[in-house]
Every structure is written in C-alpha cells, then in structure tokens.
CSV table of C-alpha atoms and ligand atoms in Angstrom, one decimal:
chain,number,residue,atom,x,y,z
A,1348,MET,CA,48.8,121.4,33.9
A,1349,SER,CA,49.4,118.2,32.0
A,1350,LEU,CA,48.5,116.8,28.5
A,1351,ALA,CA,50.1,113.4,29.2
A,1352,GLN,CA,48.7,110.8,26.7
A,1353,ARG,CA,46.6,113.5,24.9
A,1354,ARG,CA,46.8,113.2,21.1
A,1355,ILE,CA,46.9,116.5,19.3
A,1356,LEU,CA,47.1,116.9,15.6
A,1357,LEU,CA,48.5,120.3,14.7
A,1358,GLY,CA,47.7,121.5,11.2
A,1359,VAL,CA,49.9,124.2,9.8
A,1360,SER,CA,48.8,126.3,6.8
A,1361,GLY,CA,50.7,128.8,4.8
A,1362,GLY,CA,51.4,132.0,6.7
A,1363,ILE,CA,54.3,133.7,8.4
A,1364,ALA,CA,52.7,132.9,11.8
A,1365,ALA,CA,53.8,129.3,11.1
A,1366,TYR,CA,57.1,130.1,12.9
A,1367,LYS,CA,55.1,130.5,16.1
A,1368,SER,CA,53.7,127.0,15.7
A,1369,CYS,CA,57.2,125.6,16.2
A,1370,GLU,CA,57.1,127.2,19.7
A,1371,LEU,CA,53.6,125.8,20.1
A,1372,VAL,CA,54.8,122.3,19.5
A,1373,ARG,CA,57.5,122.8,22.2
A,1374,ARG,CA,54.9,124.1,24.7
A,1375,LEU,CA,52.6,121.1,24.0
A,1376,ARG,CA,55.5,118.7,24.3
A,1377,ASP,CA,56.5,120.4,27.7
A,1378,LEU,CA,53.1,119.2,28.9
A,1379,ASP,CA,53.8,115.6,27.6
A,1380,ALA,CA,51.2,115.8,24.8
A,1381,GLU,CA,51.7,113.6,21.8
A,1382,VAL,CA,51.8,115.9,18.8
A,1383,ARG,CA,51.7,115.0,15.1
A,1384,VAL,CA,52.1,117.8,12.5
A,1385,VAL,CA,50.4,118.0,9.1
A,1386,MET,CA,51.4,120.9,6.9
A,1387,THR,CA,49.9,122.3,3.8
A,1388,GLU,CA,52.2,122.7,0.8
A,1389,GLY,CA,52.1,126.5,1.4
A,1390,ALA,CA,53.2,126.1,5.0
A,1391,THR,CA,56.5,124.4,3.8
A,1392,HIS,CA,57.5,127.7,2.2
A,1393,PHE,CA,57.6,129.3,5.6
A,1394,VAL,CA,58.9,126.5,7.9
A,1395,SER,CA,60.6,123.2,6.9
A,1396,PRO,CA,58.9,119.9,7.8
A,1397,THR,CA,62.2,118.9,9.3
A,1398,THR,CA,61.8,121.6,12.0
A,1399,PHE,CA,58.4,120.2,13.1
A,1400,GLN,CA,59.7,116.7,12.9
A,1401,ALA,CA,62.6,117.5,15.2
A,1402,LEU,CA,60.3,119.3,17.7
A,1403,SER,CA,57.5,116.8,17.7
A,1404,GLY,CA,59.6,113.7,17.4
A,1405,GLN,CA,57.2,112.4,14.8
A,1406,ALA,CA,57.3,112.2,11.0
A,1407,VAL,CA,55.5,115.2,9.5
A,1408,ARG,CA,53.1,114.7,6.6
A,1409,VAL,CA,52.4,117.1,3.8
A,1410,SER,CA,51.0,115.2,0.9
A,1411,LEU,CA,47.8,113.1,0.5
A,1412,TRP,CA,49.7,111.2,-2.2
A,1413,ASP,CA,52.3,109.7,0.0
A,1414,ALA,CA,52.3,106.1,-1.4
A,1415,GLN,CA,53.9,104.5,1.6
A,1416,ALA,CA,51.7,106.1,4.2
A,1417,GLU,CA,48.6,105.8,2.2
A,1418,ALA,CA,49.1,102.1,1.6
A,1419,ALA,CA,47.7,101.7,5.1
A,1420,MET,CA,45.1,104.5,4.7
A,1421,GLY,CA,47.4,106.9,6.6
A,1422,HIS,CA,45.0,109.8,6.5
A,1423,ILE,CA,42.2,107.8,8.1
A,1424,GLU,CA,44.5,106.5,10.7
A,1425,LEU,CA,45.6,110.1,11.5
A,1426,ALA,CA,42.0,111.3,11.6
A,1427,ARG,CA,41.0,108.5,14.0
A,1428,TRP,CA,44.2,109.0,16.1
A,1429,ALA,CA,43.6,112.7,16.9
A,1430,GLU,CA,41.7,113.7,20.0
A,1431,ARG,CA,41.9,117.4,19.0
A,1432,ILE,CA,42.8,119.0,15.7
A,1433,LEU,CA,44.2,122.5,16.0
A,1434,VAL,CA,45.0,124.4,12.8
A,1435,ALA,CA,47.5,127.2,13.6
A,1436,PRO,CA,47.9,129.3,11.6
A,1437,ALA,CA,44.7,129.0,9.7
A,1438,SER,CA,45.1,131.1,6.6
A,1439,ALA,CA,42.2,132.7,4.7
A,1440,ASP,CA,42.6,130.1,2.0
A,1441,LEU,CA,42.5,127.2,4.4
A,1442,LEU,CA,39.4,128.6,6.1
A,1443,ALA,CA,37.7,129.0,2.7
A,1444,ARG,CA,38.5,125.4,1.7
A,1445,LEU,CA,37.3,124.0,5.1
A,1446,ALA,CA,34.1,126.1,5.0
A,1447,HIS,CA,33.2,124.6,1.7
A,1448,GLY,CA,34.0,121.1,2.6
A,1449,MET,CA,36.9,120.8,0.2
A,1450,ALA,CA,39.3,117.9,0.6
A,1451,ASP,CA,42.0,118.9,-1.9
A,1452,ASP,CA,45.0,118.2,0.4
A,1453,LEU,CA,45.9,116.1,3.4
A,1454,LEU,CA,45.0,118.6,6.0
A,1455,THR,CA,41.5,119.5,4.7
A,1456,THR,CA,40.8,115.8,4.1
A,1457,LEU,CA,41.8,115.0,7.7
A,1458,CYS,CA,39.6,117.8,9.1
A,1459,LEU,CA,36.6,116.3,7.2
A,1460,ALA,CA,37.4,112.7,8.1
A,1461,SER,CA,37.9,113.2,11.8
A,1462,ALA,CA,35.3,113.3,14.6
A,1463,ALA,CA,37.8,115.2,16.8
A,1464,PRO,CA,36.8,118.8,17.9
A,1465,LEU,CA,38.3,121.3,15.4
A,1466,TYR,CA,40.1,124.4,16.7
A,1467,LEU,CA,41.1,127.1,14.3
A,1468,ALA,CA,43.6,129.9,15.0
A,1469,PRO,CA,43.3,132.4,12.2
A,1470,ALA,CA,46.3,134.5,11.1
A,1471,MET,CA,46.2,137.0,8.3
A,1472,ASN,CA,46.4,140.6,7.4
A,1473,GLN,CA,43.7,142.7,9.1
A,1474,GLN,CA,42.1,143.8,5.8
A,1475,MET,CA,41.8,140.1,4.8
A,1476,TRP,CA,40.3,139.2,8.1
A,1477,ALA,CA,37.7,141.9,7.8
A,1478,HIS,CA,36.7,140.9,4.3
A,1479,PRO,CA,33.0,139.7,4.1
A,1480,ALA,CA,34.1,136.5,2.3
A,1481,VAL,CA,36.4,135.5,5.2
A,1482,GLN,CA,33.8,136.5,7.8
A,1483,ALA,CA,31.1,134.4,5.9
A,1484,ASN,CA,33.5,131.4,5.9
A,1485,ILE,CA,34.1,131.9,9.7
A,1486,ALA,CA,30.3,132.0,10.3
A,1487,THR,CA,29.9,128.8,8.3
A,1488,LEU,CA,32.7,127.1,10.2
A,1489,ARG,CA,31.2,128.1,13.5
A,1490,GLN,CA,27.9,126.6,12.4
A,1491,HIS,CA,29.7,123.4,11.6
A,1492,GLY,CA,31.0,123.3,15.2
A,1493,ALA,CA,34.6,124.6,14.7
A,1494,GLN,CA,35.9,126.7,17.6
A,1495,LEU,CA,37.8,129.9,16.8
A,1496,LEU,CA,40.8,130.8,18.9
A,1497,GLY,CA,41.5,134.5,18.2
A,1498,PRO,CA,42.7,136.2,16.2
A,1499,ALA,CA,44.3,138.8,18.4
A,1500,VAL,CA,44.6,142.5,17.7
A,1501,GLY,CA,48.0,144.1,17.3
A,1502,ASP,CA,51.1,144.6,15.1
A,1503,GLN,CA,51.2,142.4,12.0
A,1504,ALA,CA,54.2,141.1,10.1
A,1505,CYS,CA,53.1,143.2,7.1
A,1506,GLY,CA,53.3,146.4,9.1
A,1507,ASP,CA,49.6,146.8,9.6
A,1508,VAL,CA,48.0,147.1,13.0
A,1509,GLY,CA,44.6,145.4,13.6
A,1510,SER,CA,42.8,142.2,14.1
A,1511,GLY,CA,44.3,139.1,12.4
A,1512,ARG,CA,47.4,138.2,14.6
A,1513,MET,CA,47.6,134.5,15.6
A,1514,LEU,CA,47.2,134.0,19.3
A,1515,GLU,CA,50.5,133.4,21.1
A,1516,PRO,CA,51.6,129.7,21.5
A,1517,HIS,CA,51.0,129.7,25.3
A,1518,GLU,CA,47.4,131.0,24.7
A,1519,LEU,CA,46.8,128.2,22.2
A,1520,ARG,CA,48.3,125.6,24.5
A,1521,ASP,CA,46.0,126.9,27.4
A,1522,ALA,CA,43.0,126.6,25.2
A,1523,LEU,CA,43.8,123.0,24.4
A,1524,VAL,CA,44.5,122.2,28.0
A,1525,ALA,CA,41.1,123.8,29.0
A,1526,SER,CA,39.4,121.8,26.2
A,1527,PHE,CA,40.3,118.6,28.0
A,1528,GLY,CA,39.8,119.8,31.5
A,1529,ASP,CA,37.5,121.9,33.5
A,1530,ARG,CA,34.1,122.2,31.8
A,1531,SER,CA,32.4,123.2,35.0
A,1532,LEU,CA,30.6,126.1,33.5
A,1533,ALA,CA,29.4,124.4,30.3
A,1534,GLY,CA,25.9,125.6,29.4
A,1535,LEU,CA,26.0,128.6,31.6
A,1536,LYS,CA,26.1,132.3,30.7
A,1537,VAL,CA,28.7,134.3,32.5
A,1538,LEU,CA,28.9,138.1,32.5
A,1539,VAL,CA,32.2,139.7,33.5
A,1540,SER,CA,33.1,143.4,34.1
A,1541,ALA,CA,36.7,144.4,33.8
A,1542,GLY,CA,39.0,147.5,33.9
A,1543,PRO,CA,38.5,151.0,35.2
A,1544,THR,CA,35.9,153.6,34.5
A,1545,TYR,CA,36.7,157.2,33.4
A,1546,GLU,CA,34.5,160.0,34.6
A,1547,ASP,CA,35.0,163.0,32.4
A,1548,ILE,CA,35.7,166.5,33.9
A,1549,ASP,CA,36.0,168.3,30.6
A,1550,PRO,CA,37.0,167.3,27.0
A,1551,VAL,CA,40.6,166.5,28.1
A,1552,ARG,CA,40.5,165.4,31.7
A,1553,PHE,CA,38.9,162.6,33.6
A,1554,ILE,CA,38.9,160.9,37.0
A,1555,GLY,CA,40.0,157.3,36.6
A,1556,ASN,CA,41.9,154.6,38.5
A,1557,ARG,CA,44.8,152.2,38.0
A,1558,SER,CA,42.9,149.1,36.9
A,1559,SER,CA,44.5,147.6,33.7
A,1560,GLY,CA,41.7,145.1,33.1
A,1561,ARG,CA,44.1,142.2,33.3
A,1562,MET,CA,42.3,140.5,36.2
A,1563,GLY,CA,38.9,140.8,34.7
A,1564,PHE,CA,40.1,139.7,31.2
A,1565,ALA,CA,41.8,136.6,32.8
A,1566,VAL,CA,38.5,135.8,34.6
A,1567,ALA,CA,36.6,136.1,31.3
A,1568,GLU,CA,39.0,133.8,29.5
A,1569,ALA,CA,39.0,131.2,32.3
A,1570,ALA,CA,35.2,131.2,32.3
A,1571,ALA,CA,35.2,130.7,28.5
A,1572,GLN,CA,37.7,127.9,28.9
A,1573,ALA,CA,35.4,126.3,31.5
A,1574,GLY,CA,32.7,126.1,28.8
A,1575,ALA,CA,30.6,129.3,29.7
A,1576,GLU,CA,29.2,131.6,27.1
A,1577,VAL,CA,30.9,134.8,28.2
A,1578,THR,CA,30.0,138.4,27.8
A,1579,LEU,CA,32.7,140.8,28.8
A,1580,VAL,CA,31.9,144.4,29.6
A,1581,ALA,CA,35.2,146.3,29.5
A,1582,GLY,CA,36.1,149.8,30.7
A,1583,PRO,CA,38.8,151.7,28.8
A,1584,VAL,CA,41.7,149.3,28.5
A,1585,SER,CA,44.1,148.3,25.7
A,1586,LEU,CA,43.7,144.5,25.9
A,1587,ALA,CA,42.7,142.1,23.2
A,1588,THR,CA,39.5,140.1,23.6
A,1589,PRO,CA,40.5,136.8,25.3
A,1590,ALA,CA,40.1,133.6,23.3
A,1591,GLY,CA,36.6,132.1,23.5
A,1592,VAL,CA,34.8,135.2,24.8
A,1593,ALA,CA,31.5,135.3,22.9
A,1594,GLN,CA,30.7,139.1,23.2
A,1595,ARG,CA,32.6,142.2,24.3
A,1596,VAL,CA,31.0,145.5,25.1
A,1597,ASP,CA,33.3,148.5,25.5
A,1598,VAL,CA,32.3,151.3,27.9
A,1599,ARG,CA,33.9,154.4,29.4
A,1600,SER,CA,32.0,155.7,32.4
A,1601,ALA,CA,30.5,154.0,35.4
A,1602,ALA,CA,27.0,155.0,34.2
A,1603,GLN,CA,27.7,153.3,30.8
A,1604,MET,CA,29.1,150.2,32.6
A,1605,HIS,CA,26.0,150.1,34.8
A,1606,ALA,CA,23.7,150.3,31.7
A,1607,ALA,CA,25.7,147.7,29.8
A,1608,VAL,CA,25.8,145.2,32.6
A,1609,LEU,CA,22.1,145.6,33.4
A,1610,ALA,CA,21.3,145.1,29.7
A,1611,ALA,CA,23.3,141.8,29.7
A,1612,ALA,CA,22.1,140.6,33.1
A,1613,GLN,CA,20.1,137.6,31.7
A,1614,ALA,CA,23.2,135.6,32.8
A,1615,ASP,CA,23.6,132.8,35.3
A,1616,ILE,CA,26.7,134.4,36.9
A,1617,TYR,CA,28.0,138.0,37.1
A,1618,ILE,CA,31.6,138.5,38.2
A,1619,GLY,CA,32.4,142.2,38.9
A,1620,ALA,CA,36.1,142.5,38.5
A,1621,ALA,CA,35.9,146.1,37.3
A,1622,ALA,CA,37.2,149.0,39.5
A,1623,VAL,CA,34.1,151.2,39.0
A,1624,GLY,CA,34.4,154.8,39.9
A,1625,ASP,CA,32.3,155.6,43.0
A,1626,TYR,CA,31.9,159.3,42.1
A,1627,ARG,CA,31.6,161.4,38.9
A,1628,PRO,CA,31.7,165.2,38.4
A,1629,LEU,CA,28.2,166.6,38.6
A,1630,GLU,CA,29.0,169.1,35.8
A,1631,VAL,CA,31.0,168.1,32.8
A,1632,SER,CA,32.5,171.2,31.2
A,1633,ALA,CA,31.9,171.4,27.4
A,1634,GLN,CA,35.1,173.4,27.1
A,1635,LYS,CA,38.6,172.7,28.6
A,1636,LEU,CA,38.7,174.2,32.1
A,1637,LYS,CA,41.3,177.0,32.3
A,1638,LYS,CA,43.9,177.4,35.0
A,1639,HIS,CA,43.5,180.4,37.3
A,1640,ASP,CA,46.8,181.4,38.9
A,1641,GLY,CA,46.8,180.8,42.7
A,1642,GLY,CA,43.2,179.8,42.6
A,1643,GLU,CA,41.7,176.5,43.8
A,1644,LEU,CA,39.5,174.3,41.6
A,1645,THR,CA,36.6,172.7,43.3
A,1646,LEU,CA,34.8,169.7,41.6
A,1647,ARG,CA,31.4,168.8,42.9
A,1648,LEU,CA,31.0,165.0,42.7
A,1649,GLY,CA,27.9,162.9,42.7
A,1650,GLU,CA,27.7,159.2,43.6
A,1651,ASN,CA,27.6,156.6,40.8
A,1652,PRO,CA,25.0,153.9,40.8
A,1653,ASP,CA,26.3,150.6,42.3
A,1654,ILE,CA,26.1,147.9,39.6
A,1655,LEU,CA,26.2,144.9,42.0
A,1656,ALA,CA,23.7,146.5,44.4
A,1657,SER,CA,21.3,147.2,41.4
A,1658,LEU,CA,21.6,143.5,40.3
A,1659,SER,CA,21.1,142.1,43.8
A,1660,ALA,CA,18.0,144.3,44.2
A,1661,GLN,CA,16.3,142.4,41.2
A,1662,THR,CA,14.1,139.5,42.2
A,1663,ALA,CA,15.7,137.1,39.8
A,1664,HIS,CA,19.4,137.9,39.5
A,1665,PRO,CA,22.6,136.1,38.5
A,1666,PHE,CA,24.8,134.4,41.1
A,1667,LEU,CA,26.8,137.5,42.1
A,1668,VAL,CA,30.6,137.6,42.6
A,1669,GLY,CA,32.2,140.9,43.6
A,1670,PHE,CA,35.8,141.9,44.0
A,1671,ALA,CA,37.2,144.1,46.8
A,1672,ALA,CA,40.5,145.9,46.4
A,1673,GLU,CA,41.7,147.3,49.7
A,1674,THR,CA,44.9,148.8,51.2
A,1675,HIS,CA,44.0,147.8,54.8
A,1676,ASP,CA,41.6,145.8,56.8
A,1677,VAL,CA,41.0,143.7,53.7
A,1678,ALA,CA,39.0,140.9,55.3
A,1679,SER,CA,36.5,143.1,57.2
A,1680,TYR,CA,35.9,145.5,54.3
A,1681,ALA,CA,35.4,142.6,51.9
A,1682,GLN,CA,33.0,140.7,54.2
A,1683,GLY,CA,31.1,144.0,54.8
A,1684,LYS,CA,30.7,144.4,51.0
A,1685,LEU,CA,29.6,140.7,50.7
A,1686,ARG,CA,26.7,141.5,53.1
A,1687,HIS,CA,25.8,145.0,52.1
A,1688,LYS,CA,25.8,144.4,48.4
A,1689,GLY,CA,23.9,141.1,48.8
A,1690,LEU,CA,26.6,139.0,47.1
A,1691,ASP,CA,27.0,135.2,46.8
A,1692,MET,CA,30.8,135.5,46.9
A,1693,ILE,CA,33.5,138.2,47.1
A,1694,ALA,CA,37.2,138.0,46.0
A,1695,ALA,CA,39.3,140.2,48.2
A,1696,ASN,CA,42.7,141.5,47.1
A,1697,GLN,CA,45.3,143.5,48.9
A,1698,VAL,CA,46.5,146.5,46.9
A,1699,GLY,CA,50.3,147.1,46.8
A,1700,GLY,CA,53.4,144.9,47.1
A,1701,GLY,CA,53.4,144.2,43.4
A,1702,LEU,CA,49.8,142.7,43.6
A,1703,GLY,CA,46.4,143.9,42.5
A,1704,PHE,CA,46.1,146.8,40.2
A,1705,GLU,CA,48.2,146.7,36.9
A,1706,ALA,CA,50.5,143.9,38.1
A,1707,ALA,CA,50.9,140.5,36.3
A,1708,ASP,CA,50.3,138.6,39.6
A,1709,ASN,CA,47.7,138.7,42.2
A,1710,ALA,CA,46.5,136.8,45.3
A,1711,LEU,CA,42.9,136.5,46.4
A,1712,THR,CA,40.9,135.5,49.4
A,1713,LEU,CA,37.4,134.3,48.6
A,1714,TYR,CA,34.6,134.8,51.1
A,1715,TRP,CA,31.0,133.5,51.0
A,1716,ALA,CA,28.3,133.4,53.7
A,1717,ASP,CA,29.8,130.5,55.6
A,1718,GLY,CA,33.2,129.9,54.2
A,1719,ALA,CA,36.5,131.3,52.9
A,1720,VAL,CA,39.5,130.1,50.9
A,1721,GLU,CA,42.9,131.6,50.2
A,1722,LEU,CA,44.2,131.6,46.7
A,1723,PRO,CA,47.9,132.4,47.1
A,1724,ARG,CA,50.0,134.7,44.8
A,1725,THR,CA,50.3,133.5,41.2
A,1726,SER,CA,49.7,134.8,37.7
A,1727,LYS,CA,46.3,136.4,37.1
A,1728,ALA,CA,45.6,133.7,34.4
A,1729,GLU,CA,46.2,130.9,36.9
A,1730,LEU,CA,44.4,132.7,39.7
A,1731,ALA,CA,41.4,133.3,37.4
A,1732,ARG,CA,41.2,129.5,36.7
A,1733,ARG,CA,41.2,128.7,40.4
A,1734,LEU,CA,38.6,131.4,41.1
A,1735,ILE,CA,36.3,130.0,38.3
A,1736,ALA,CA,36.6,126.5,39.8
A,1737,HIS,CA,35.4,127.9,43.2
A,1738,VAL,CA,32.6,130.0,41.6
A,1739,ALA,CA,31.4,126.9,39.7
A,1740,GLU,CA,31.4,124.8,42.9
A,1741,ARG,CA,29.5,127.5,44.9
A,1742,TYR,CA,27.1,128.1,42.0
A,1743,ARG,CA,26.2,124.3,41.8
A,1744,ALA,CA,25.9,124.1,45.6
A,1745,THR,CA,23.5,127.0,45.9
A,1746,ARG,CA,21.7,127.1,42.5
A,1747,GLY,CA,22.5,123.6,41.3
B,1326,PMT,O1,42.5,145.5,36.4
B,1326,PMT,P1,43.8,145.0,37.1
B,1326,PMT,O2,44.9,146.0,36.9
B,1326,PMT,O3,44.2,143.6,36.7
B,1326,PMT,O4,43.5,145.0,38.7
B,1326,PMT,C1,42.6,144.1,39.2
B,1326,PMT,C2,41.7,144.8,40.3
B,1326,PMT,C3,42.6,145.1,41.5
B,1326,PMT,C4,41.0,146.1,39.7
B,1326,PMT,C5,40.6,143.7,40.7
B,1326,PMT,O5,41.2,142.6,41.2
B,1326,PMT,C6,39.6,144.3,41.7
B,1326,PMT,O6,39.8,144.1,42.9
B,1326,PMT,N1,38.5,144.9,41.3
B,1326,PMT,C7,37.6,145.6,42.2
B,1326,PMT,C8,38.2,146.9,42.5
B,1326,PMT,C9,37.5,147.7,43.6
B,1326,PMT,O7,38.0,148.5,44.2
B,1326,PMT,O8,36.3,147.4,43.9
B,1326,PMT,P2,35.4,148.2,45.0
B,1326,PMT,O9,35.8,147.8,46.4
B,1326,PMT,O10,35.4,149.7,44.6
B,1326,PMT,O11,34.0,147.6,44.7
B,1326,PMT,C10,33.6,146.4,45.2
B,1326,PMT,C11,32.8,145.7,44.2
B,1326,PMT,O12,31.7,146.5,43.8
B,1326,PMT,C12,33.5,145.4,42.9
B,1326,PMT,O13,33.2,144.1,42.4
B,1326,PMT,C13,33.0,146.4,41.9
B,1326,PMT,O14,33.0,146.0,40.5
B,1326,PMT,C14,31.6,146.7,42.4
B,1326,PMT,N2,31.1,148.0,42.2
B,1326,PMT,C15,31.7,149.1,42.7
B,1326,PMT,C16,31.2,150.4,42.5
B,1326,PMT,C17,30.0,150.5,41.7
B,1326,PMT,N3,29.5,151.7,41.4
B,1326,PMT,N4,29.4,149.4,41.2
B,1326,PMT,C18,29.9,148.2,41.5
B,1326,PMT,O15,29.4,147.2,41.0
C-alpha cells in the first residue's frame, strides 16, 4: 500500500476521539501521504495544534482569520490542494454545520470550497448519534455526496456502549487507500454472507460452528472499498458493520440466512463466506430438555436448504462465489463443490494450523472452471482485498 504524492486534508473537530487522529496522521505518513491538518477551535481543547504539526510536518491551521495565510487566499489554496478531505472525528456540531452549508470557520469553509471527495468519520455519544436531528443531517450529507466512514459500535469514552465510536486509525487509512485504488466493483451490487448459523435444540441449546464472521466481514469491507454497493447477511457474530457496507441483515439459523440471501439476490455477485449449518434438529423443544441419568439423548436432524444451490438453480442468478473449509483433501472437495453447486468460483481454505475459523489470518486457493490461483497466508483484510480483485476480474471476463 502506498499513498505517495497523495494530498490528504485532515479536518479535526472537537471530540475526545481527536487523540486517535494523531495516530491516523502517523499511519498516513507511513504510507508517504502528504497530510495537512485543519482543526476547529473546539478540537484544540482536546489536542494541541503543535502535536499535529509535529506529526504531519506541516503548519496546522485553525482560524479563517489568519491574516498572513489569508493574504494569499489560504483557504482557497488548501481547498484546491486537497485530493481527499477526511474529517475525523466529525462531531455532531460539525455534521450539523456541514449539512446546512454553513461556513463559519476554516474547516467548514474548506469543505464547501473544495471539489475533493469528502469523507466523514463521526464520533459521539450513542444517544447523540441516534438523535433524529443528527440522523437527518447524516441523510442530507449523504445526499450531497459525502461518504460516511463508521461510526463503529463499542465502548465509548463517556462509559456508554453503542454506536458512535470513531473508526480506528488503520480502518480510516485503509478507506482512504481504497478511495484512490481499486474501484473494480464500482456500480455493482455485491451480496456477502458471513459467520456461523445456530440451529436451536431448545431455548438454551443450539448446534453451531466456530465461524467468527471475520473472513466474511473482511470480504464485505473489501467489496465496499472496491466501489460495490454491499449487502451483508450476518449470522450470530459480535462484529461491527464494516465501513462502507450499505446494508446489514442479521440472522440466526440457516433457514433465516437462506431466506435473507434469496430476498437480496438481485445482486451482481454473491459471495458465500458463511459457515452454514448443514443440519438442524427436526423438533425444537419449547422447554429446556432435562438430563436423564445414564440415558442417551438422540437428536433427529434434517438437512438445511443449500443457499448457493438454490441461487444457482435460478435462471438469472448472480455471479456465485462459494467458500470451502476443509480439514483434508481440500482441493478435491473444493473443486467438487464448485461443480455440484454450479459456482463461478470457489475459495478453498484449510482448517487448522492457526488458519481459517476464528483466526486473524487465512490462506485461500481460488478455483474456477479452467483456472486456479493461490493466495498465501496473510491477514483476512488483505486476503479479502486480493480475493475481491480476482472476483472482479473473473466477473468482467464472464459477464463483462
Ligand atoms: O468466520 P471466520 O472465523 O473468519 O472463518 C472463516 C471461514 C473458515 C468460515 C470461511 O473462510 C469459510 O470457509 N466459509 C465456508 C465454510 C464452510 O464450511 O463451507 P461449506 O463447505 O460447509 O460450504 C460450502 C459453501 O456452501 C460455502 O460457501 C457455504 O456458505 C455454502 N453453503 C453451505 C451450506 C448451505 N446450506 N448453504 C450454503 O450456501
């Protein structure tokens, strides 16, 4: 990854997440980006301009009324200089002012005066984020073409838990990198399934599997970074919706995932990264099953519908990408699934050895009718980006 010679204007508004933006400047500078920082007056109460000046190697501007800079129309020069404007953190106040086209400080003036794509990384208390006034401003800003990065769900500085956390610096950096780079899925709709399914036995027990959802969420994020409109159907996982994903549908069982995927199947590409339970108990007890000493418990299981097979049976169906997680004979099982399920491509992964389920890393071999490629071990985020590049290439080659 490189951002060499890329010009990024980082706007910092008043919020405690401003401290994370210091780290963001470092991450951008690591990739050789040119970074200039503009702060609101509020932001200076959280972090000193001197900190950003030291990290970016550039003078930091705060005031619109800087006589020396404005002698040469400094705000217009900055607005023209920027290739991307990222406001991180974007406070509720800043979002409101931007939504209403106000230009009452340097940062809002620059955002109005620049033709550069505007990225906003909101950060605020979860109650504030949920407020209808904030949501209305967000809708307006989206209409005006601003792109929202986050917010994430999680612990907040105020002690609350919920939606409103600023994305982490590396996530914001990756979004900026992607904004310059691979747009190979621009204009396409991509549907991704992720995570496990849970098949209930009784009100307290279920049959599940070890999928964490990390691989599928990384795929959804990479597809969004490549410009796709992404719908993510997620099994029961505890992961925040990745940046840029347009829609998320949460499900629990294989039957629910089957229904949710088929309902959203008006997509150009479907990527099935979910570990869907093959079987479900035929009877789900309404009451907790009691233990009988020395006795055996027999569960009668019925087969779940196969989501990929259902899609491939449709006359007009998306470009289909399956996954195969195997402990042995990976290549032959994966190629068998490619044929039997009528897929365009399959991503095979070996289970075990710190790869596959739950792990941070993975390795894949991609197979299609007349080709294959190895994607060696790396982080799921990086692997997902490489997978998406191959999916885009095969999609263009076959459906172009
Ligand atoms: O979630 P992580 O912890 O990050 O782990 C990632 C992963 C290992 C779960 C992922 O990389 C992966 O391999 N997912 C597929 C897991 C699997 O075992 O698939 P399968 O061999 O059971 O099924 C093959 C394909 O058919 C998959 O694309 C699956 O989504 C699909 N399928 C399976 C059953 C079913 N009823 N309907 C389906 O569509």
